[in-house]
Amino acid sequence: GNSVTQMEGPVTLSEEAFLTINCTYTATGYPSLFWYVQYPGEGLQLLLKATKADDKGSNKGFEATYRKETTSFHLEKGSVQVSDSAVYFCALISTGGGNKLTFGTGTQLKVEL
Amino acid sequence: DAGVIQSPRHEVTEMGQEVTLRCKPISGHNSLFWYRQTMMRGLELLIYFNNNVPIDDSGMPEDRFSAKMPNASFSTLKIQPSEPRDSAVYFCASRLPVDRGVVSGNTIYFGEGSWLTVV
């Protein structure tokens, strides 16, 4: 079956620090990969996605590259802001998984001044 | 465009009461999902529909939970009777038909969630 593994949180960074949140996956078929973000008290918002190997998704300074050889989709941002504090979820869909989103456990990011 | 609309946003109810959560998917989306989020278990898929038909309800916890989609623009998730362990955030989400072959078609869009507390 499909599964997503992401690094445990919370991750605490100073403003303007470099961010990496690791995500690896196992999937049947050819998955599409996603990062969702959840701000405190809110729902999940799509942050970025990639639908085939070597694609790079990017949005709001965040980016992630679909690495088929390492089955990874690590989230990065060069300079985080306090407003980036949220929970980040890595997820995938594959036709072999019944076209359902499979989520990782989420990684909480706290950015401090 | 309006996103996925859920109601109520917040509900506090007493154990044993019936709870009904409602969802209006994005117009034109034909797949609808109900997720539950708790601290202990994270995000769990409860059930999803394609063209108003339940496809996979293996995530529904027990018989106290039921979901319906009477038409393309409305779905309900019902808990009867409710228990304190049902306290969670319940998310509804929707997606365009995958078979249209459009790359963006497989993105799932979430509502703001219904925050349920059973006391």
mmCIF file of C-alpha atoms in Angstrom:
data_model
loop_
_atom_site.group_PDB
_atom_site.id
_atom_site.type_symbol
_atom_site.label_atom_id
_atom_site.label_comp_id
_atom_site.label_asym_id
_atom_site.label_seq_id
_atom_site.Cartn_x
_atom_site.Cartn_y
_atom_site.Cartn_z
ATOM 1 C CA GLY A 1 0.000 0.000 0.000
ATOM 2 C CA ASN A 2 0.903 3.663 -0.088
ATOM 3 C CA SER A 3 2.662 5.381 2.764
ATOM 4 C CA VAL A 4 4.371 8.693 3.501
ATOM 5 C CA THR A 5 7.055 9.247 6.099
ATOM 6 C CA GLN A 6 8.076 12.723 7.159
ATOM 7 C CA MET A 7 10.415 14.006 9.782
ATOM 8 C CA GLU A 8 9.213 14.379 13.332
ATOM 9 C CA GLY A 9 8.568 17.823 14.664
ATOM 10 C CA PRO A 10 8.452 20.322 16.037
ATOM 11 C CA VAL A 11 11.124 22.072 14.038
ATOM 12 C CA THR A 12 12.133 25.396 15.573
ATOM 13 C CA LEU A 13 14.089 27.905 13.481
ATOM 14 C CA SER A 14 15.111 31.501 13.682
ATOM 15 C CA GLU A 15 13.749 33.902 11.113
ATOM 16 C CA GLU A 16 15.722 33.859 7.833
ATOM 17 C CA ALA A 17 17.075 30.371 8.509
ATOM 18 C CA PHE A 18 17.076 27.661 5.848
ATOM 19 C CA LEU A 19 14.311 25.075 6.096
ATOM 20 C CA THR A 20 14.278 21.444 5.073
ATOM 21 C CA ILE A 21 11.470 19.051 5.957
ATOM 22 C CA ASN A 22 12.182 15.543 4.766
ATOM 23 C CA CYS A 23 9.533 13.380 3.125
ATOM 24 C CA THR A 24 9.882 9.900 1.668
ATOM 25 C CA TYR A 25 7.194 7.676 0.251
ATOM 26 C CA THR A 26 6.254 4.228 -0.941
ATOM 27 C CA ALA A 27 3.568 3.909 -3.562
ATOM 28 C CA THR A 28 2.021 1.645 -6.133
ATOM 29 C CA GLY A 29 1.639 3.011 -9.608
ATOM 30 C CA TYR A 30 2.913 6.479 -10.496
ATOM 31 C CA PRO A 31 2.172 8.873 -7.644
ATOM 32 C CA SER A 32 1.617 12.584 -7.653
ATOM 33 C CA LEU A 33 3.183 14.298 -4.658
ATOM 34 C CA PHE A 34 1.920 17.221 -2.608
ATOM 35 C CA TRP A 35 2.760 19.470 0.277
ATOM 36 C CA TYR A 36 -0.156 20.883 2.242
ATOM 37 C CA VAL A 37 0.115 23.524 4.958
ATOM 38 C CA GLN A 38 -2.173 24.024 7.935
ATOM 39 C CA TYR A 39 -1.992 27.324 9.802
ATOM 40 C CA PRO A 40 -3.223 27.401 13.404
ATOM 41 C CA GLY A 41 -6.982 27.009 13.598
ATOM 42 C CA GLU A 42 -7.393 26.642 9.852
ATOM 43 C CA GLY A 43 -7.907 23.931 7.256
ATOM 44 C CA LEU A 44 -5.376 22.420 4.884
ATOM 45 C CA GLN A 45 -4.160 24.464 1.952
ATOM 46 C CA LEU A 46 -2.278 23.103 -1.008
ATOM 47 C CA LEU A 47 1.222 24.549 -0.924
ATOM 48 C CA LEU A 48 2.788 22.888 -3.958
ATOM 49 C CA LYS A 49 2.730 19.708 -5.997
ATOM 50 C CA ALA A 50 4.644 17.653 -8.551
ATOM 51 C CA THR A 51 3.120 15.049 -10.787
ATOM 52 C CA LYS A 52 6.094 13.272 -12.339
ATOM 53 C CA ALA A 53 9.718 12.456 -11.653
ATOM 54 C CA ASP A 54 12.160 15.396 -11.610
ATOM 55 C CA ASP A 55 9.334 17.934 -11.507
ATOM 56 C CA LYS A 56 9.865 20.783 -9.072
ATOM 57 C CA GLY A 57 6.870 22.295 -7.333
ATOM 58 C CA SER A 58 7.226 25.806 -5.951
ATOM 59 C CA ASN A 59 5.086 28.402 -4.215
ATOM 60 C CA LYS A 60 5.634 31.286 -1.768
ATOM 61 C CA GLY A 61 9.389 30.620 -1.709
ATOM 62 C CA PHE A 62 8.937 26.946 -0.890
ATOM 63 C CA GLU A 63 10.035 24.258 -3.296
ATOM 64 C CA ALA A 64 10.240 20.494 -3.504
ATOM 65 C CA THR A 65 11.611 18.186 -6.195
ATOM 66 C CA TYR A 66 10.100 14.815 -7.035
ATOM 67 C CA ARG A 67 12.997 12.347 -6.768
ATOM 68 C CA LYS A 68 11.946 8.955 -8.012
ATOM 69 C CA GLU A 69 15.349 7.365 -7.438
ATOM 70 C CA THR A 70 15.258 8.190 -3.731
ATOM 71 C CA THR A 71 11.432 8.203 -3.429
ATOM 72 C CA SER A 72 11.633 11.590 -1.775
ATOM 73 C CA PHE A 73 9.919 14.975 -1.944
ATOM 74 C CA HIS A 74 11.732 17.155 0.575
ATOM 75 C CA LEU A 75 10.351 20.619 1.271
ATOM 76 C CA GLU A 76 12.806 23.527 1.311
ATOM 77 C CA LYS A 77 12.776 27.263 1.801
ATOM 78 C CA GLY A 78 15.793 29.476 1.739
ATOM 79 C CA SER A 79 14.687 32.015 4.341
ATOM 80 C CA VAL A 80 11.755 31.344 6.633
ATOM 81 C CA GLN A 81 9.542 33.965 8.227
ATOM 82 C CA VAL A 82 7.519 33.962 11.427
ATOM 83 C CA SER A 83 4.400 33.767 9.250
ATOM 84 C CA ASP A 84 5.544 30.368 7.955
ATOM 85 C CA SER A 85 4.854 28.831 11.358
ATOM 86 C CA ALA A 86 2.378 26.049 10.639
ATOM 87 C CA VAL A 87 2.065 22.296 10.258
ATOM 88 C CA TYR A 88 3.275 20.893 6.937
ATOM 89 C CA PHE A 89 1.918 17.660 5.504
ATOM 90 C CA CYS A 90 3.487 15.617 2.739
ATOM 91 C CA ALA A 91 0.973 13.564 0.754
ATOM 92 C CA LEU A 92 0.612 11.435 -2.329
ATOM 93 C CA ILE A 93 -2.012 10.103 -4.685
ATOM 94 C CA SER A 94 -1.499 7.149 -6.959
ATOM 95 C CA THR A 95 -3.823 5.270 -9.235
ATOM 96 C CA GLY A 96 -2.614 2.112 -7.538
ATOM 97 C CA GLY A 97 -3.773 3.533 -4.228
ATOM 98 C CA GLY A 98 -7.336 4.086 -5.288
ATOM 99 C CA ASN A 99 -6.848 7.767 -6.086
ATOM 100 C CA LYS A 100 -6.947 8.673 -2.408
ATOM 101 C CA LEU A 101 -4.633 11.129 -0.695
ATOM 102 C CA THR A 102 -2.278 9.433 1.736
ATOM 103 C CA PHE A 103 -0.805 11.851 4.278
ATOM 104 C CA GLY A 104 2.286 11.860 6.388
ATOM 105 C CA THR A 105 1.932 12.631 10.076
ATOM 106 C CA GLY A 106 2.727 16.309 9.642
ATOM 107 C CA THR A 107 5.686 18.387 10.795
ATOM 108 C CA GLN A 108 5.140 21.417 12.967
ATOM 109 C CA LEU A 109 7.358 24.378 12.131
ATOM 110 C CA LYS A 110 7.914 27.195 14.594
ATOM 111 C CA VAL A 111 9.796 30.246 13.407
ATOM 112 C CA GLU A 112 11.032 32.671 16.037
ATOM 113 C CA LEU A 113 12.378 36.210 15.777
ATOM 114 C CA ASP B 1 -14.485 30.736 -6.956
ATOM 115 C CA ALA B 2 -15.973 29.475 -3.729
ATOM 116 C CA GLY B 3 -13.987 26.726 -2.130
ATOM 117 C CA VAL B 4 -15.281 23.702 -0.271
ATOM 118 C CA ILE B 5 -17.838 24.931 2.228
ATOM 119 C CA GLN B 6 -18.394 23.153 5.511
ATOM 120 C CA SER B 7 -20.837 23.723 8.330
ATOM 121 C CA PRO B 8 -20.903 24.090 11.217
ATOM 122 C CA ARG B 9 -17.405 25.459 11.768
ATOM 123 C CA HIS B 10 -17.563 24.668 15.457
ATOM 124 C CA GLU B 11 -19.892 22.442 17.426
ATOM 125 C CA VAL B 12 -20.009 21.446 21.044
ATOM 126 C CA THR B 13 -22.476 18.705 21.889
ATOM 127 C CA GLU B 14 -23.255 16.323 24.690
ATOM 128 C CA MET B 15 -22.445 12.652 24.568
ATOM 129 C CA GLY B 16 -25.279 10.666 23.047
ATOM 130 C CA GLN B 17 -26.514 13.454 20.823
ATOM 131 C CA GLU B 18 -26.674 13.195 17.065
ATOM 132 C CA VAL B 19 -24.196 15.306 15.107
ATOM 133 C CA THR B 20 -24.579 16.194 11.435
ATOM 134 C CA LEU B 21 -21.744 17.804 9.516
ATOM 135 C CA ARG B 22 -22.400 19.271 6.108
ATOM 136 C CA CYS B 23 -20.308 19.871 3.040
ATOM 137 C CA LYS B 24 -20.717 21.616 -0.286
ATOM 138 C CA PRO B 25 -17.938 20.652 -2.704
ATOM 139 C CA ILE B 26 -16.486 22.931 -5.331
ATOM 140 C CA SER B 27 -18.795 23.139 -8.326
ATOM 141 C CA GLY B 28 -17.801 20.666 -11.018
ATOM 142 C CA HIS B 29 -15.846 18.430 -8.678
ATOM 143 C CA ASN B 30 -17.122 14.880 -8.718
ATOM 144 C CA SER B 31 -15.018 13.314 -5.972
ATOM 145 C CA LEU B 32 -15.710 14.120 -2.340
ATOM 146 C CA PHE B 33 -13.734 13.033 0.713
ATOM 147 C CA TRP B 34 -14.331 13.123 4.446
ATOM 148 C CA TYR B 35 -11.232 13.206 6.670
ATOM 149 C CA ARG B 36 -10.846 13.286 10.436
ATOM 150 C CA GLN B 37 -7.905 14.920 12.196
ATOM 151 C CA THR B 38 -6.872 14.191 15.765
ATOM 152 C CA MET B 39 -3.657 14.705 17.662
ATOM 153 C CA MET B 40 -3.279 10.989 18.250
ATOM 154 C CA ARG B 41 -4.050 9.649 14.789
ATOM 155 C CA GLY B 42 -3.334 12.558 12.481
ATOM 156 C CA LEU B 43 -5.363 12.765 9.263
ATOM 157 C CA GLU B 44 -7.540 9.763 8.519
ATOM 158 C CA LEU B 45 -9.664 9.222 5.436
ATOM 159 C CA LEU B 46 -13.122 8.177 6.546
ATOM 160 C CA ILE B 47 -14.935 7.786 3.244
ATOM 161 C CA TYR B 48 -14.888 9.048 -0.294
ATOM 162 C CA PHE B 49 -17.451 9.361 -3.060
ATOM 163 C CA ASN B 50 -17.151 9.402 -6.834
ATOM 164 C CA ASN B 51 -20.149 10.764 -8.705
ATOM 165 C CA ASN B 52 -22.184 10.615 -5.487
ATOM 166 C CA VAL B 53 -21.451 6.909 -4.991
ATOM 167 C CA PRO B 54 -19.439 5.761 -1.950
ATOM 168 C CA ILE B 55 -16.269 4.120 -3.240
ATOM 169 C CA ASP B 56 -14.341 3.356 -0.078
ATOM 170 C CA ASP B 57 -15.755 3.572 3.433
ATOM 171 C CA SER B 58 -13.149 1.383 5.067
ATOM 172 C CA GLY B 59 -12.036 4.277 7.224
ATOM 173 C CA MET B 60 -15.408 4.822 8.866
ATOM 174 C CA PRO B 61 -14.773 3.992 12.520
ATOM 175 C CA GLU B 62 -17.960 2.127 13.340
ATOM 176 C CA ASP B 63 -21.670 1.944 12.747
ATOM 177 C CA ARG B 64 -22.260 5.170 14.616
ATOM 178 C CA PHE B 65 -20.811 6.972 11.621
ATOM 179 C CA SER B 66 -22.658 7.338 8.329
ATOM 180 C CA ALA B 67 -22.164 9.510 5.265
ATOM 181 C CA LYS B 68 -24.417 10.377 2.382
ATOM 182 C CA MET B 69 -24.150 12.297 -0.844
ATOM 183 C CA PRO B 70 -27.653 12.764 -2.216
ATOM 184 C CA ASN B 71 -26.489 14.984 -5.060
ATOM 185 C CA ALA B 72 -23.349 16.448 -6.589
ATOM 186 C CA SER B 73 -23.409 19.565 -4.441
ATOM 187 C CA PHE B 74 -24.069 18.244 -0.957
ATOM 188 C CA SER B 75 -22.823 15.654 1.480
ATOM 189 C CA THR B 76 -23.381 14.896 5.149
ATOM 190 C CA LEU B 77 -21.424 13.030 7.779
ATOM 191 C CA LYS B 78 -23.545 11.904 10.688
ATOM 192 C CA ILE B 79 -22.526 10.564 14.086
ATOM 193 C CA GLN B 80 -25.244 8.950 16.156
ATOM 194 C CA PRO B 81 -24.833 8.633 19.064
ATOM 195 C CA SER B 82 -21.777 10.815 19.567
ATOM 196 C CA GLU B 83 -19.060 9.984 22.080
ATOM 197 C CA PRO B 84 -16.249 12.085 23.589
ATOM 198 C CA ARG B 85 -13.666 10.148 21.545
ATOM 199 C CA ASP B 86 -15.298 11.516 18.394
ATOM 200 C CA SER B 87 -13.973 14.969 19.256
ATOM 201 C CA ALA B 88 -11.844 16.003 16.298
ATOM 202 C CA VAL B 89 -11.684 18.246 13.278
ATOM 203 C CA TYR B 90 -13.629 16.835 10.356
ATOM 204 C CA PHE B 91 -12.547 17.962 6.910
ATOM 205 C CA CYS B 92 -14.428 17.684 3.675
ATOM 206 C CA ALA B 93 -12.482 17.844 0.423
ATOM 207 C CA SER B 94 -13.272 17.632 -3.263
ATOM 208 C CA ARG B 95 -11.533 17.056 -6.588
ATOM 209 C CA LEU B 96 -12.151 17.341 -10.315
ATOM 210 C CA PRO B 97 -12.714 14.104 -12.214
ATOM 211 C CA VAL B 98 -9.377 12.342 -12.583
ATOM 212 C CA ASP B 99 -10.376 10.841 -15.911
ATOM 213 C CA ARG B 100 -10.359 14.223 -17.603
ATOM 214 C CA GLY B 101 -6.620 13.743 -17.856
ATOM 215 C CA VAL B 102 -5.899 17.274 -16.714
ATOM 216 C CA VAL B 103 -2.785 17.451 -14.542
ATOM 217 C CA SER B 104 -4.436 19.741 -12.040
ATOM 218 C CA GLY B 105 -7.372 17.400 -11.894
ATOM 219 C CA ASN B 106 -5.852 15.276 -9.208
ATOM 220 C CA THR B 107 -5.419 18.059 -6.669
ATOM 221 C CA ILE B 108 -7.715 17.706 -3.672
ATOM 222 C CA TYR B 109 -9.050 20.929 -2.141
ATOM 223 C CA PHE B 110 -10.040 21.065 1.505
ATOM 224 C CA GLY B 111 -12.671 22.974 3.403
ATOM 225 C CA GLU B 112 -11.954 24.878 6.595
ATOM 226 C CA GLY B 113 -13.092 21.965 8.733
ATOM 227 C CA SER B 114 -15.754 21.364 11.350
ATOM 228 C CA TRP B 115 -14.304 21.454 14.860
ATOM 229 C CA LEU B 116 -16.342 19.005 16.937
ATOM 230 C CA THR B 117 -16.206 18.692 20.708
ATOM 231 C CA VAL B 118 -18.299 16.015 22.427
ATOM 232 C CA VAL B 119 -18.551 16.471 26.189
#
